[in-house]
Structures are given as C-alpha cells and as structure tokens.
Amino acid sequence: MDIQPAIADERRRVADLVESLTPEQLETPSLCGDWTVKQVAGHLLAAISKPPTPVLPLIARSGFNIHKANSRLAALVAERSPADLAQGLRDNAENPFRPPIVGYPGQLTDLQVHGQDMRRPLGLPHGLRLERLRVSLEFLVGGRAVGFTPRRRVAGLRFEAADLDWSTGAGPLVTGPAEALMLAMTGRVVALTELDGPGVAILRNRLRA
C-alpha cells in the first residue's frame, strides 16, 4: 500500500469531520485524555503546521515535559475556528514530514486512532479501511511504536483480526475487529468490549496498570 496518499486522505477526512460538527460536538470530551474533539483536531494539525508560538519556550514552561508541551500546543492550535482547522489540515494533507522513529506508519496510526477518538464519543463511527488498519496493527506490534504502545502491553499475547487476514504473537488469544484491536493496543479501554478471548482480561489489567 502507498502510505503517503493514505495519510493525506485521512487528514482530509478529519478536515471534513471538523467542518461538519456543531460547537457542542466540537467541545465534547474525546477518547484521548482530557482533550475535547476540537483539541484532538488541533493536535493533528499542530504536528504538521507552523506552531502558533515558539516551541522551545513552550517546552520550558511545561517543565521540559514533552507530553505537557504537546497538550498545550494542541490547545493553542485548537483556538482557531473550525473552518481554519479544516483548511489547515487540507493545506497540509500532503505534507511529507516523516516523524523520527515511528515514521509514516506511526503518522497513519495517529490519524486513524485520533479520528476514532473524535468520532466514537459522538456516535459517528467511521469505517476505517482494512488495508490501512493492517499497517497500523503491524506497526503497533513491531517494537517501534514509541508513544503509542509500550512493548509490555502486547507481549505474550496472540492477536487475531476477525475481519482481516492478520494475526501475530503467541499466548492467550485476543480477537475482534481490526479497529478495536488497534484502539485497545493504544490504550482505549472502551474498545475492549468488542474483543474476545482469554487474553482480553490480561490486556485489560495492563491498560489499568
């Protein structure tokens, strides 16, 4: 699969989503920590656009905690209007930026996971494409998913996608839709109800730890 066009397409889908939402929907809590739906969109744009404030002072004000700085940056970008956020995502849809370590598979996974972080609380399920989910699942178990999935979270378990010819690992089984597997691997407890197998209880305990 040609991954860069897939990344561009997912950015445009997020842009379309943002433009379609009401102010109340945009302020709905997402599945991603304390971020609202709009702030998740701000995070996705912040990763590829010019920051609204110098980054190094922002990191310093955050106690040199990258995660805190990232959250503050997402909130700042999310202060833009929905139309501006959507246009920024479209303008940068084909941005060739390649993140270190996680590369393009990480970028595609970020878009797919955060897209569902936005849609699911609003009852707007989005049929993710199976070939793109395969890329994300391989990435999440491949040992380079820094910031996405700690290795210990998926170690010693076998994962099987019920809607995709994909499986990996050895140990207690975790099976279900590829989307639910991706979300559970990235810490979304809500997706565990869509999974089956003796490994689900183990995965649940690891997510709560």
mmCIF file of C-alpha atoms in Angstrom:
data_model
loop_
_atom_site.group_PDB
_atom_site.id
_atom_site.type_symbol
_atom_site.label_atom_id
_atom_site.label_comp_id
_atom_site.label_asym_id
_atom_site.label_seq_id
_atom_site.Cartn_x
_atom_site.Cartn_y
_atom_site.Cartn_z
ATOM 1 C CA MET A 1 0.000 0.000 0.000
ATOM 2 C CA ASP A 2 1.217 3.508 -0.848
ATOM 3 C CA ILE A 3 1.142 5.008 2.615
ATOM 4 C CA GLN A 4 1.557 8.736 1.915
ATOM 5 C CA PRO A 5 -1.672 9.075 -0.115
ATOM 6 C CA ALA A 6 -3.437 7.201 2.697
ATOM 7 C CA ILE A 7 -2.112 9.727 5.230
ATOM 8 C CA ALA A 8 -3.264 12.618 3.037
ATOM 9 C CA ASP A 9 -6.710 11.072 2.685
ATOM 10 C CA GLU A 10 -7.111 10.594 6.440
ATOM 11 C CA ARG A 11 -6.153 14.241 7.037
ATOM 12 C CA ARG A 12 -8.828 15.337 4.579
ATOM 13 C CA ARG A 13 -11.377 13.090 6.286
ATOM 14 C CA VAL A 14 -10.620 14.742 9.618
ATOM 15 C CA ALA A 15 -10.997 18.148 7.952
ATOM 16 C CA ASP A 16 -14.410 17.149 6.600
ATOM 17 C CA LEU A 17 -15.420 15.904 10.044
ATOM 18 C CA VAL A 18 -14.382 19.109 11.836
ATOM 19 C CA GLU A 19 -16.366 21.252 9.401
ATOM 20 C CA SER A 20 -19.474 19.115 9.849
ATOM 21 C CA LEU A 21 -19.672 19.373 13.652
ATOM 22 C CA THR A 22 -21.667 21.759 15.820
ATOM 23 C CA PRO A 23 -19.927 23.862 18.502
ATOM 24 C CA GLU A 24 -21.324 21.488 21.137
ATOM 25 C CA GLN A 25 -19.923 18.452 19.337
ATOM 26 C CA LEU A 26 -16.512 20.087 18.994
ATOM 27 C CA GLU A 27 -16.402 20.648 22.776
ATOM 28 C CA THR A 28 -17.364 17.036 23.545
ATOM 29 C CA PRO A 29 -14.694 15.120 25.520
ATOM 30 C CA SER A 30 -12.808 12.787 23.203
ATOM 31 C CA LEU A 31 -11.409 9.354 23.989
ATOM 32 C CA CYS A 32 -7.961 10.931 24.256
ATOM 33 C CA GLY A 33 -7.272 12.033 27.817
ATOM 34 C CA ASP A 34 -8.569 15.485 28.702
ATOM 35 C CA TRP A 35 -8.761 16.714 25.107
ATOM 36 C CA THR A 36 -12.015 17.791 23.507
ATOM 37 C CA VAL A 37 -12.860 16.705 19.976
ATOM 38 C CA LYS A 38 -11.642 20.078 18.704
ATOM 39 C CA GLN A 39 -8.360 19.808 20.615
ATOM 40 C CA VAL A 40 -7.688 16.422 19.039
ATOM 41 C CA ALA A 41 -8.035 18.107 15.656
ATOM 42 C CA GLY A 42 -5.682 20.811 16.919
ATOM 43 C CA HIS A 43 -3.128 18.141 17.823
ATOM 44 C CA LEU A 44 -3.315 16.586 14.359
ATOM 45 C CA LEU A 45 -2.767 19.965 12.712
ATOM 46 C CA ALA A 46 -0.024 21.012 15.150
ATOM 47 C CA ALA A 47 2.059 18.018 14.083
ATOM 48 C CA ILE A 48 2.384 19.307 10.519
ATOM 49 C CA SER A 49 1.856 23.077 10.575
ATOM 50 C CA LYS A 50 3.808 26.094 11.736
ATOM 51 C CA PRO A 51 3.371 26.396 15.520
ATOM 52 C CA PRO A 52 1.452 29.451 16.786
ATOM 53 C CA THR A 53 4.118 30.078 19.416
ATOM 54 C CA PRO A 54 7.866 29.342 19.701
ATOM 55 C CA VAL A 55 8.202 25.684 20.692
ATOM 56 C CA LEU A 56 11.296 25.795 22.905
ATOM 57 C CA PRO A 57 9.860 28.342 25.395
ATOM 58 C CA LEU A 58 6.644 26.309 25.440
ATOM 59 C CA ILE A 59 8.600 23.188 26.360
ATOM 60 C CA ALA A 60 10.445 25.126 29.071
ATOM 61 C CA ARG A 61 7.157 26.410 30.523
ATOM 62 C CA SER A 62 5.973 22.802 30.569
ATOM 63 C CA GLY A 63 8.879 21.749 32.775
ATOM 64 C CA PHE A 64 10.574 20.153 29.761
ATOM 65 C CA ASN A 65 7.805 17.547 29.732
ATOM 66 C CA ILE A 66 7.166 16.827 26.052
ATOM 67 C CA HIS A 67 3.691 15.408 26.694
ATOM 68 C CA LYS A 68 2.602 18.520 28.604
ATOM 69 C CA ALA A 69 4.047 20.765 25.920
ATOM 70 C CA ASN A 70 2.246 18.742 23.259
ATOM 71 C CA SER A 71 -1.055 19.140 25.108
ATOM 72 C CA ARG A 72 -0.568 22.890 25.451
ATOM 73 C CA LEU A 73 0.295 23.208 21.768
ATOM 74 C CA ALA A 74 -2.801 21.244 20.772
ATOM 75 C CA ALA A 75 -4.964 23.538 22.905
ATOM 76 C CA LEU A 76 -3.396 26.638 21.347
ATOM 77 C CA VAL A 77 -3.934 25.400 17.799
ATOM 78 C CA ALA A 78 -7.499 24.402 18.694
ATOM 79 C CA GLU A 79 -8.294 28.049 19.454
ATOM 80 C CA ARG A 80 -8.568 28.539 15.709
ATOM 81 C CA SER A 81 -12.018 28.411 14.157
ATOM 82 C CA PRO A 82 -13.284 25.057 12.871
ATOM 83 C CA ALA A 83 -13.033 26.370 9.317
ATOM 84 C CA ASP A 84 -9.387 27.356 9.867
ATOM 85 C CA LEU A 85 -8.570 23.980 11.406
ATOM 86 C CA ALA A 86 -10.155 22.177 8.491
ATOM 87 C CA GLN A 87 -8.385 24.352 5.940
ATOM 88 C CA GLY A 88 -5.067 23.868 7.711
ATOM 89 C CA LEU A 89 -5.476 20.097 7.534
ATOM 90 C CA ARG A 90 -6.337 20.275 3.845
ATOM 91 C CA ASP A 91 -3.454 22.632 3.069
ATOM 92 C CA ASN A 92 -1.083 20.226 4.816
ATOM 93 C CA ALA A 93 -2.709 16.991 3.682
ATOM 94 C CA GLU A 94 0.275 16.053 1.523
ATOM 95 C CA ASN A 95 2.905 17.420 3.905
ATOM 96 C CA PRO A 96 5.844 14.985 3.534
ATOM 97 C CA PHE A 97 7.035 15.349 7.136
ATOM 98 C CA ARG A 98 8.241 11.973 8.406
ATOM 99 C CA PRO A 99 8.410 11.666 12.206
ATOM 100 C CA PRO A 100 11.581 10.128 13.655
ATOM 101 C CA ILE A 101 11.427 6.509 14.857
ATOM 102 C CA VAL A 102 7.718 5.939 14.122
ATOM 103 C CA GLY A 103 7.863 7.163 10.517
ATOM 104 C CA TYR A 104 4.884 7.151 8.187
ATOM 105 C CA PRO A 105 3.240 4.075 9.785
ATOM 106 C CA GLY A 106 3.140 5.984 13.069
ATOM 107 C CA GLN A 107 1.652 9.015 11.359
ATOM 108 C CA LEU A 108 -1.077 6.949 9.700
ATOM 109 C CA THR A 109 -1.820 5.230 13.005
ATOM 110 C CA ASP A 110 -2.025 8.568 14.794
ATOM 111 C CA LEU A 111 -4.617 9.771 12.303
ATOM 112 C CA GLN A 112 -6.681 6.598 12.455
ATOM 113 C CA VAL A 113 -6.681 6.374 16.251
ATOM 114 C CA HIS A 114 -7.361 10.056 16.838
ATOM 115 C CA GLY A 115 -10.040 10.045 14.162
ATOM 116 C CA GLN A 116 -11.888 7.443 16.216
ATOM 117 C CA ASP A 117 -11.129 9.381 19.409
ATOM 118 C CA MET A 118 -13.214 12.131 17.848
ATOM 119 C CA ARG A 119 -15.958 10.110 16.176
ATOM 120 C CA ARG A 120 -16.833 7.464 18.745
ATOM 121 C CA PRO A 121 -17.978 9.791 21.575
ATOM 122 C CA LEU A 122 -20.226 11.498 19.022
ATOM 123 C CA GLY A 123 -21.733 8.244 17.792
ATOM 124 C CA LEU A 124 -20.193 8.771 14.380
ATOM 125 C CA PRO A 125 -18.440 5.505 13.545
ATOM 126 C CA HIS A 126 -16.050 5.718 10.640
ATOM 127 C CA GLY A 127 -15.384 2.629 8.576
ATOM 128 C CA LEU A 128 -11.610 2.589 8.530
ATOM 129 C CA ARG A 129 -10.044 0.843 5.559
ATOM 130 C CA LEU A 130 -8.751 -2.612 6.308
ATOM 131 C CA GLU A 131 -5.510 -2.219 4.354
ATOM 132 C CA ARG A 132 -4.689 0.863 6.444
ATOM 133 C CA LEU A 133 -5.584 -0.932 9.664
ATOM 134 C CA ARG A 134 -3.165 -3.699 8.693
ATOM 135 C CA VAL A 135 -0.340 -1.146 8.503
ATOM 136 C CA SER A 136 -1.233 0.175 11.948
ATOM 137 C CA LEU A 137 -1.509 -3.251 13.561
ATOM 138 C CA GLU A 138 1.888 -4.286 12.181
ATOM 139 C CA PHE A 139 3.346 -1.016 13.439
ATOM 140 C CA LEU A 140 1.892 -1.386 16.946
ATOM 141 C CA VAL A 141 3.392 -4.845 17.492
ATOM 142 C CA GLY A 142 6.630 -4.154 15.635
ATOM 143 C CA GLY A 143 8.609 -2.673 18.530
ATOM 144 C CA ARG A 144 8.876 0.884 17.160
ATOM 145 C CA ALA A 145 5.546 2.253 18.362
ATOM 146 C CA VAL A 146 7.153 4.707 20.789
ATOM 147 C CA GLY A 147 4.461 6.811 22.429
ATOM 148 C CA PHE A 148 1.719 4.546 21.107
ATOM 149 C CA THR A 149 2.047 1.110 22.695
ATOM 150 C CA PRO A 150 4.584 0.012 25.314
ATOM 151 C CA ARG A 151 6.087 -3.341 24.365
ATOM 152 C CA ARG A 152 4.978 -4.876 27.646
ATOM 153 C CA ARG A 153 1.340 -4.124 26.794
ATOM 154 C CA VAL A 154 1.250 -6.549 23.873
ATOM 155 C CA ALA A 155 3.945 -9.014 24.982
ATOM 156 C CA GLY A 156 2.948 -12.644 25.473
ATOM 157 C CA LEU A 157 -0.430 -12.310 23.767
ATOM 158 C CA ARG A 158 -1.755 -13.530 20.440
ATOM 159 C CA PHE A 159 -3.804 -11.070 18.405
ATOM 160 C CA GLU A 160 -6.131 -12.072 15.578
ATOM 161 C CA ALA A 161 -8.253 -9.699 13.482
ATOM 162 C CA ALA A 162 -11.701 -11.131 12.791
ATOM 163 C CA ASP A 163 -12.247 -9.009 9.680
ATOM 164 C CA LEU A 164 -8.734 -9.117 8.261
ATOM 165 C CA ASP A 165 -6.304 -11.908 7.424
ATOM 166 C CA TRP A 166 -3.897 -10.800 10.124
ATOM 167 C CA SER A 167 -2.554 -12.368 13.295
ATOM 168 C CA THR A 168 0.587 -12.198 15.376
ATOM 169 C CA GLY A 169 2.130 -13.361 18.624
ATOM 170 C CA ALA A 170 1.862 -16.399 20.854
ATOM 171 C CA GLY A 171 -0.055 -16.738 24.111
ATOM 172 C CA PRO A 172 -3.615 -16.092 25.306
ATOM 173 C CA LEU A 173 -5.801 -15.001 22.404
ATOM 174 C CA VAL A 174 -7.259 -11.533 21.842
ATOM 175 C CA THR A 175 -9.545 -11.438 18.801
ATOM 176 C CA GLY A 176 -12.011 -9.000 17.289
ATOM 177 C CA PRO A 177 -12.349 -6.291 14.636
ATOM 178 C CA ALA A 178 -9.071 -4.779 13.469
ATOM 179 C CA GLU A 179 -10.190 -1.308 14.533
ATOM 180 C CA ALA A 180 -10.936 -2.479 18.081
ATOM 181 C CA LEU A 181 -7.563 -4.227 18.279
ATOM 182 C CA MET A 182 -5.812 -1.018 17.210
ATOM 183 C CA LEU A 183 -7.698 1.085 19.731
ATOM 184 C CA ALA A 184 -7.137 -1.356 22.583
ATOM 185 C CA MET A 185 -3.418 -1.594 21.816
ATOM 186 C CA THR A 186 -3.218 2.190 22.037
ATOM 187 C CA GLY A 187 -4.917 2.295 25.429
ATOM 188 C CA ARG A 188 -8.589 2.879 24.583
ATOM 189 C CA VAL A 189 -10.329 0.753 27.218
ATOM 190 C CA VAL A 190 -13.710 1.318 25.572
ATOM 191 C CA ALA A 191 -12.701 -0.982 22.701
ATOM 192 C CA LEU A 192 -12.170 -3.994 24.988
ATOM 193 C CA THR A 193 -15.898 -4.754 24.974
ATOM 194 C CA GLU A 194 -15.599 -5.544 21.252
ATOM 195 C CA LEU A 195 -12.862 -8.130 21.795
ATOM 196 C CA ASP A 196 -12.996 -11.791 22.796
ATOM 197 C CA GLY A 197 -10.604 -14.429 24.077
ATOM 198 C CA PRO A 198 -8.772 -15.301 27.274
ATOM 199 C CA GLY A 199 -6.168 -12.620 26.614
ATOM 200 C CA VAL A 200 -8.687 -9.771 26.943
ATOM 201 C CA ALA A 201 -8.612 -9.873 30.752
ATOM 202 C CA ILE A 202 -4.814 -9.713 30.683
ATOM 203 C CA LEU A 203 -4.865 -6.765 28.305
ATOM 204 C CA ARG A 204 -7.478 -5.012 30.456
ATOM 205 C CA ASN A 205 -5.262 -5.328 33.539
ATOM 206 C CA ARG A 206 -2.294 -3.945 31.633
ATOM 207 C CA LEU A 207 -4.288 -0.937 30.472
ATOM 208 C CA ARG A 208 -5.361 -0.210 34.033
ATOM 209 C CA ALA A 209 -1.849 -0.554 35.464
#
